[in-house]
Coordinates of C-alpha atoms in Angstrom, one line a residue:
M13 CA 28.7 6.7 4.3
A14 CA 25.6 4.7 4.0
S15 CA 26.4 0.9 3.6
T16 CA 25.2 -1.6 1.2
T17 CA 22.6 -3.7 2.6
R18 CA 23.5 -7.3 1.7
V19 CA 20.0 -9.2 2.0
P20 CA 20.6 -12.6 3.6
P21 CA 19.7 -15.9 1.9
L22 CA 16.1 -17.2 3.0
P23 CA 16.4 -20.5 4.3
L24 CA 15.6 -23.2 2.0
H25 CA 12.4 -24.6 3.4
H26 CA 11.2 -20.5 3.6
R27 CA 12.4 -20.6 0.2
H28 CA 10.9 -23.3 -1.4
H29 CA 8.0 -22.1 0.3
L30 CA 8.0 -19.1 -1.0
L31 CA 8.9 -19.9 -4.8
L32 CA 6.5 -22.8 -4.3
H33 CA 3.4 -20.8 -3.5
L34 CA 3.9 -17.2 -5.1
P35 CA 3.7 -18.2 -8.8
L36 CA 0.6 -19.9 -7.8
L37 CA -0.9 -17.0 -6.4
V38 CA -0.1 -14.9 -9.5
T39 CA -2.2 -17.5 -11.5
A40 CA -4.6 -17.2 -8.6
A41 CA -4.9 -13.3 -9.6
V42 CA -4.9 -14.0 -13.0
L43 CA -8.3 -16.2 -12.2
A44 CA -9.5 -13.5 -10.2
L45 CA -9.2 -10.9 -12.9
G46 CA -11.7 -12.9 -15.0
G47 CA -14.7 -12.3 -12.9
A48 CA -17.1 -9.4 -12.2
E49 CA -18.5 -10.8 -9.3
A50 CA -20.1 -8.9 -6.7
G51 CA -17.8 -7.7 -3.6
K52 CA -17.5 -10.2 -1.0
V53 CA -17.4 -7.8 1.7
P54 CA -20.2 -4.3 1.2
A55 CA -17.3 -1.7 0.6
I56 CA -13.3 -1.2 0.7
Y57 CA -12.1 2.1 2.6
V58 CA -8.4 3.2 1.7
F59 CA -6.0 5.3 3.6
G60 CA -2.3 6.1 2.8
D61 CA 0.3 7.1 0.4
S62 CA 1.0 7.0 -3.2
T63 CA 1.3 3.1 -2.9
A64 CA -2.4 3.1 -2.6
D65 CA -3.4 6.9 -4.0
V66 CA -5.4 6.4 -7.3
G67 CA -6.4 10.0 -8.0
N68 CA -6.6 12.2 -5.4
N69 CA -3.7 14.1 -5.9
N70 CA -4.6 15.0 -9.3
Y71 CA -7.2 17.6 -7.6
L72 CA -4.3 19.0 -5.5
Q73 CA -3.6 22.8 -6.4
G74 CA 0.3 23.3 -6.6
S75 CA 1.2 20.2 -6.0
N76 CA 4.1 18.3 -7.5
A77 CA 3.1 14.5 -6.4
K78 CA 1.0 13.8 -9.0
A79 CA 1.3 11.0 -11.8
N80 CA -1.5 12.0 -13.9
F81 CA 0.5 12.0 -17.0
P82 CA 2.6 9.4 -19.4
H83 CA 4.2 7.1 -19.0
N84 CA 2.1 6.5 -15.9
G85 CA -0.5 4.3 -16.7
I86 CA 0.9 2.9 -19.9
D87 CA -0.5 -0.5 -18.8
F88 CA -3.3 0.7 -17.5
P89 CA -6.7 0.3 -19.3
F90 CA -6.9 2.3 -22.4
S91 CA -3.3 3.2 -21.5
R92 CA -4.4 6.1 -18.7
P93 CA -2.5 7.7 -16.8
T94 CA -5.3 8.2 -13.8
G95 CA -3.0 9.4 -10.6
R96 CA -1.8 6.0 -10.0
F97 CA 2.0 5.7 -9.1
S98 CA 2.7 3.1 -11.5
N99 CA 2.6 2.0 -15.3
G100 CA -0.5 0.2 -14.5
Y101 CA -2.5 -1.0 -11.2
N102 CA -1.2 -0.6 -7.8
G103 CA -1.1 -2.9 -5.0
I104 CA -4.9 -1.6 -3.4
D105 CA -6.3 -2.2 -7.4
F106 CA -5.4 -6.2 -6.6
L107 CA -6.6 -6.2 -3.3
A108 CA -9.9 -5.0 -4.2
I109 CA -9.9 -7.6 -7.5
H110 CA -9.3 -10.5 -4.6
M111 CA -12.2 -9.0 -2.6
G112 CA -14.8 -9.2 -6.1
F113 CA -14.2 -5.1 -7.0
R114 CA -13.3 -4.2 -10.1
R115 CA -10.8 -2.3 -8.4
S116 CA -10.1 0.2 -6.2
P117 CA -13.2 1.9 -5.4
P118 CA -12.7 5.7 -6.8
S119 CA -10.9 8.8 -5.0
F120 CA -12.6 10.9 -3.0
L121 CA -11.8 14.1 -4.4
S122 CA -13.2 13.0 -7.6
L123 CA -16.4 12.3 -6.3
T124 CA -17.7 15.6 -4.7
N125 CA -19.9 16.6 -7.5
K126 CA -21.0 13.3 -8.5
T127 CA -24.1 12.0 -6.5
N128 CA -26.4 9.7 -8.3
H129 CA -25.0 6.3 -8.8
Q130 CA -24.2 4.2 -4.9
I131 CA -20.6 4.1 -5.5
F132 CA -20.1 7.6 -5.7
K133 CA -22.2 8.1 -2.7
G134 CA -19.6 5.8 -0.5
L135 CA -21.8 2.9 -0.3
K136 CA -19.5 1.0 -2.3
G137 CA -16.0 2.3 -0.8
V138 CA -14.0 5.7 -1.3
N139 CA -10.3 6.3 -1.7
F140 CA -8.9 8.7 0.4
A141 CA -5.0 7.6 0.0
S142 CA -3.3 11.0 -1.1
G143 CA 0.8 10.4 -2.3
G144 CA 3.3 12.1 -0.4
S145 CA 1.0 12.1 3.3
G146 CA 2.6 9.9 5.9
I147 CA 1.4 8.7 9.2
L148 CA 2.3 12.1 10.9
D149 CA 0.6 14.8 9.8
S150 CA 3.9 16.9 9.7
T151 CA 4.7 14.4 6.6
G152 CA 4.4 16.0 3.3
S153 CA 2.2 18.9 2.3
T154 CA -1.0 16.8 0.1
V155 CA -3.7 15.5 2.5
T156 CA -2.9 14.1 5.8
M157 CA -4.3 10.9 7.3
T158 CA -6.3 13.4 9.8
K159 CA -7.9 14.6 6.8
Q160 CA -8.4 11.3 5.2
I161 CA -10.2 10.3 7.9
Q162 CA -12.3 13.7 8.6
Y163 CA -13.0 13.1 4.4
F164 CA -14.5 9.3 5.4
S165 CA -16.1 10.8 8.8
T166 CA -18.0 12.9 5.5
I167 CA -18.7 10.0 3.7
R168 CA -20.2 8.1 6.9
S169 CA -22.4 11.0 7.6
S170 CA -23.7 10.9 3.9
I171 CA -24.1 7.4 4.0
M172 CA -26.3 7.5 6.9
T173 CA -28.6 9.8 5.3
Q174 CA -29.5 7.3 3.1
I175 CA -29.7 4.3 5.2
A176 CA -30.8 3.9 8.9
T177 CA -27.8 4.3 11.5
E178 CA -28.3 0.6 12.3
T179 CA -27.6 -0.9 9.1
T180 CA -24.9 1.6 8.6
Y181 CA -23.1 0.8 11.4
H182 CA -23.6 -3.1 10.3
L183 CA -22.2 -2.5 6.5
L184 CA -18.9 -0.4 8.0
S185 CA -18.5 -3.1 10.5
R186 CA -18.5 -5.9 7.9
S187 CA -16.5 -3.5 5.4
I188 CA -12.4 -3.6 5.0
F189 CA -10.2 -0.5 5.6
L190 CA -6.9 -0.4 4.3
I191 CA -4.3 1.9 5.2
S192 CA -0.9 1.9 3.4
S193 CA 1.3 4.5 5.0
G194 CA 4.9 4.8 6.9
G195 CA 7.2 5.2 4.3
N196 CA 7.1 9.0 3.6
D197 CA 7.4 9.3 7.5
I198 CA 10.8 7.4 7.3
F199 CA 12.0 9.5 4.0
A200 CA 11.4 12.8 5.6
Y201 CA 13.2 11.7 8.9
F202 CA 16.0 10.6 7.2
T203 CA 16.4 13.4 5.3
K204 CA 17.1 15.5 8.8
N205 CA 19.1 12.8 10.6
N206 CA 20.9 9.9 8.0
S207 CA 22.7 8.1 10.8
P208 CA 20.3 8.0 13.9
N209 CA 21.7 5.7 16.9
T210 CA 19.4 3.2 18.3
T211 CA 17.8 5.4 20.9
E212 CA 17.0 7.9 18.3
K213 CA 15.3 5.3 16.3
D214 CA 13.4 3.9 19.2
Q215 CA 12.5 7.4 19.6
F216 CA 11.1 8.1 15.9
V217 CA 9.1 4.7 15.5
A218 CA 7.7 5.3 18.9
T219 CA 6.2 8.9 17.4
L220 CA 5.3 7.0 14.7
V221 CA 3.1 4.1 16.6
S222 CA 1.7 6.5 18.7
Q223 CA 0.1 8.6 16.1
Y224 CA -0.7 5.6 14.1
E225 CA -2.8 4.5 17.2
N226 CA -4.9 7.7 17.3
H227 CA -5.7 7.0 14.0
L228 CA -7.0 3.7 14.5
K229 CA -8.9 4.4 17.1
A230 CA -10.3 7.6 15.3
L231 CA -11.4 4.9 12.6
Y232 CA -12.9 2.4 15.5
T233 CA -15.1 5.1 16.9
L234 CA -16.4 5.9 13.2
G235 CA -17.2 2.4 12.9
A236 CA -14.2 0.4 11.5
R237 CA -14.0 -3.2 12.6
K238 CA -12.2 -5.2 9.7
V239 CA -8.4 -3.9 9.5
G240 CA -5.7 -4.4 6.5
I241 CA -2.2 -3.0 7.2
V242 CA -0.4 -3.2 4.4
D243 CA 3.5 -2.5 5.9
V244 CA 6.5 -0.6 5.1
P245 CA 8.9 -2.2 2.0
P246 CA 12.5 -2.0 2.3
I247 CA 12.5 1.3 1.0
G248 CA 16.4 1.3 0.7
C249 CA 16.7 -0.9 -1.8
C250 CA 14.4 1.5 -4.3
P251 CA 15.8 2.9 -7.3
Y252 CA 16.3 6.6 -5.4
P253 CA 17.9 5.6 -2.4
R254 CA 20.4 3.2 -4.6
S255 CA 21.4 6.3 -6.4
L256 CA 22.4 8.1 -3.5
N257 CA 24.7 5.5 -2.5
P258 CA 28.6 5.4 -4.0
T259 CA 28.1 1.6 -3.8
G260 CA 24.6 1.3 -5.6
G261 CA 23.4 -1.1 -2.8
C262 CA 20.5 -0.3 -0.7
L263 CA 20.1 2.1 1.9
D264 CA 20.7 0.3 5.1
I265 CA 19.3 3.0 7.8
L266 CA 15.9 3.1 5.7
N267 CA 15.7 -0.5 5.8
E268 CA 16.3 -1.1 9.3
L269 CA 13.5 1.9 10.2
S270 CA 11.0 0.3 7.7
L271 CA 11.6 -3.0 9.7
G272 CA 11.5 -1.7 12.9
L273 CA 8.3 0.4 12.1
N274 CA 6.8 -2.8 10.9
K275 CA 7.3 -4.9 14.2
A276 CA 6.3 -1.6 16.3
V277 CA 2.6 -1.7 14.1
R278 CA 2.0 -5.3 14.6
S279 CA 2.6 -5.3 18.6
L280 CA 0.3 -2.1 18.3
M281 CA -2.6 -4.2 16.0
L282 CA -2.4 -7.4 18.4
H283 CA -2.9 -4.6 21.6
L284 CA -5.7 -3.0 19.7
S285 CA -7.5 -6.3 18.7
S286 CA -7.4 -7.1 21.9
T287 CA -8.5 -3.9 23.9
L288 CA -11.3 -2.4 21.1
E289 CA -14.2 -5.0 21.1
G290 CA -14.6 -6.3 17.7
M291 CA -11.7 -5.2 15.9
K292 CA -10.2 -7.7 13.8
Y293 CA -7.0 -7.3 11.5
S294 CA -4.4 -8.6 9.1
V295 CA -1.2 -6.8 8.5
G296 CA 0.3 -7.8 4.9
S297 CA 3.8 -7.7 4.6
S298 CA 5.1 -6.0 1.4
Y299 CA 8.2 -5.9 3.1
E300 CA 8.7 -9.8 2.6
V301 CA 7.4 -9.5 -0.8
V302 CA 9.7 -7.5 -2.4
S303 CA 12.6 -8.8 -0.5
G304 CA 11.5 -12.2 -1.6
I305 CA 11.9 -10.6 -5.2
I306 CA 15.4 -9.3 -4.6
R307 CA 16.6 -12.4 -3.3
N308 CA 15.1 -15.0 -6.1
P309 CA 14.1 -12.7 -9.1
E310 CA 14.4 -15.1 -12.2
A311 CA 12.4 -17.8 -10.1
L312 CA 9.9 -15.3 -9.8
G313 CA 10.0 -13.7 -13.5
F314 CA 11.9 -10.7 -12.4
K315 CA 14.8 -9.9 -14.4
E316 CA 15.9 -6.0 -13.6
I317 CA 15.5 -5.5 -9.4
K318 CA 17.8 -2.1 -9.1
T319 CA 17.0 -0.1 -11.8
A320 CA 13.4 1.6 -12.2
C321 CA 12.0 0.9 -15.3
C322 CA 10.8 4.8 -16.0
G323 CA 13.0 7.8 -15.0
A324 CA 16.4 8.8 -15.5
G325 CA 19.8 9.2 -14.2
K326 CA 21.9 6.4 -12.2
F327 CA 19.7 3.5 -10.9
N328 CA 17.0 5.7 -13.2
G329 CA 15.8 7.1 -9.8
Q330 CA 17.2 10.9 -10.0
S331 CA 14.2 11.6 -11.6
G332 CA 10.4 10.8 -12.2
C333 CA 8.7 9.2 -14.7
T334 CA 7.9 12.5 -16.7
P335 CA 6.7 12.1 -20.5
N336 CA 10.4 12.8 -21.4
A337 CA 11.6 10.1 -19.4
T338 CA 12.5 6.7 -21.1
Y339 CA 10.9 3.7 -19.9
C340 CA 11.3 0.0 -20.2
S341 CA 9.7 -2.4 -22.7
E342 CA 9.6 -5.3 -20.4
R343 CA 7.8 -4.1 -17.6
H344 CA 6.5 -7.2 -16.6
R345 CA 10.2 -8.1 -15.5
F346 CA 11.0 -4.9 -13.5
L347 CA 10.9 -4.7 -9.9
F348 CA 10.2 -1.3 -9.7
W349 CA 8.2 1.6 -12.4
D350 CA 9.7 4.6 -11.1
L351 CA 12.5 5.9 -8.6
L352 CA 10.2 4.6 -5.6
H353 CA 7.3 3.0 -6.8
P354 CA 6.3 -0.8 -8.0
T355 CA 5.5 -1.9 -11.2
H356 CA 1.8 -3.5 -12.0
A357 CA 3.9 -7.0 -11.9
T358 CA 5.4 -6.4 -8.3
S359 CA 1.7 -5.0 -7.2
K360 CA -0.2 -7.9 -8.6
L361 CA 2.4 -10.2 -6.8
A362 CA 2.0 -8.5 -3.6
G363 CA -1.4 -8.5 -3.7
S364 CA -2.1 -12.2 -4.2
A365 CA 0.7 -12.7 -1.5
I366 CA -1.2 -10.7 0.9
Y367 CA -4.4 -11.7 0.1
Y368 CA -3.8 -15.8 0.0
G369 CA -0.6 -15.9 1.6
S370 CA 0.7 -17.8 4.7
Q371 CA 1.5 -16.0 7.8
Q372 CA 5.2 -15.1 6.1
F373 CA 3.2 -12.4 4.0
A374 CA 0.0 -11.9 6.4
S375 CA -0.5 -12.2 10.2
P376 CA -2.1 -13.3 12.4
I377 CA -4.3 -14.2 9.1
N378 CA -4.1 -13.1 5.5
F379 CA -6.5 -11.0 4.2
R380 CA -8.8 -13.6 2.2
Q381 CA -9.6 -14.7 5.9
L382 CA -10.2 -11.0 7.3
V383 CA -12.8 -11.1 4.4
E384 CA -14.7 -13.9 5.0
D385 CA -14.9 -13.6 9.0
E386 CA -18.3 -14.0 9.8
N387 CA -18.2 -13.4 13.4

């Protein structure tokens, strides 16, 4: 039987730091929403899973990993279900807003027949992320990370036909490459082995990190120099895993695997940045942000941290947010939108903390420092 994860209380000085700064960061996010300033980087290229997908899966025949129907998008402009697994924006949207864009760049598969505007030509960025995918190509049945990178390669070739090769490399070297992946790999592993020993956990994480390294080197070869990684949150505390636990608590093993992967990815990025000339990076910690909300929900404006806003069954975590599902009215006070994904409000807080925050939330530098680095 899965044990209940007891999130240890934050040390007082850290707790004060989190409570003091996160509300200020939310204010900064609100202010950022007001301006339609030019992008602070030439383009944003996004890779990953449903935490980053803005509609690629809408175009996949036969896939059920979709969110292009109500009640998804109820708080998006014009209450439009775009394919985001959210009631509004996802974390990538908020990071893009902080970088001076309207929201995430458009999904790659929505652009295949549009050629007139520079955004459609990839010059302002493209989002390749696909819900259900993972670091391993064996995870899920949607657009694999390898395929996402191949799609980027086609965009890069398209850019090179529009502007000189040297100019393309300069544009890509100043652009931001965002990656948010790993949770689905952990879920897939858990379904096969729900009580791995330490050796098995270490072997699994090593396999993931080895493949992550291959993906990052492929992007580097294609011109990526500024990489922003969003780590895996405490997925054992999502409503779906809680619904599997007789105690209703978080599933320890999922959080342990998330922490193990996150630690290994930080070591990998440190290694790559010291061996690949010109590579700069930041690892943003959605794990820290979500853990902080779970520890001190009221102080951060949240009321419900266990039950999803939209869904059905125990914790609303036993089925997805479908048009027939019930949904909450105080969506801004819920940590989770559906059985696995955060609300617009949670993503807003995470985006601010990762972009502007201390090393608790992004390291070795935050995303703002990555964006502003001119060296």
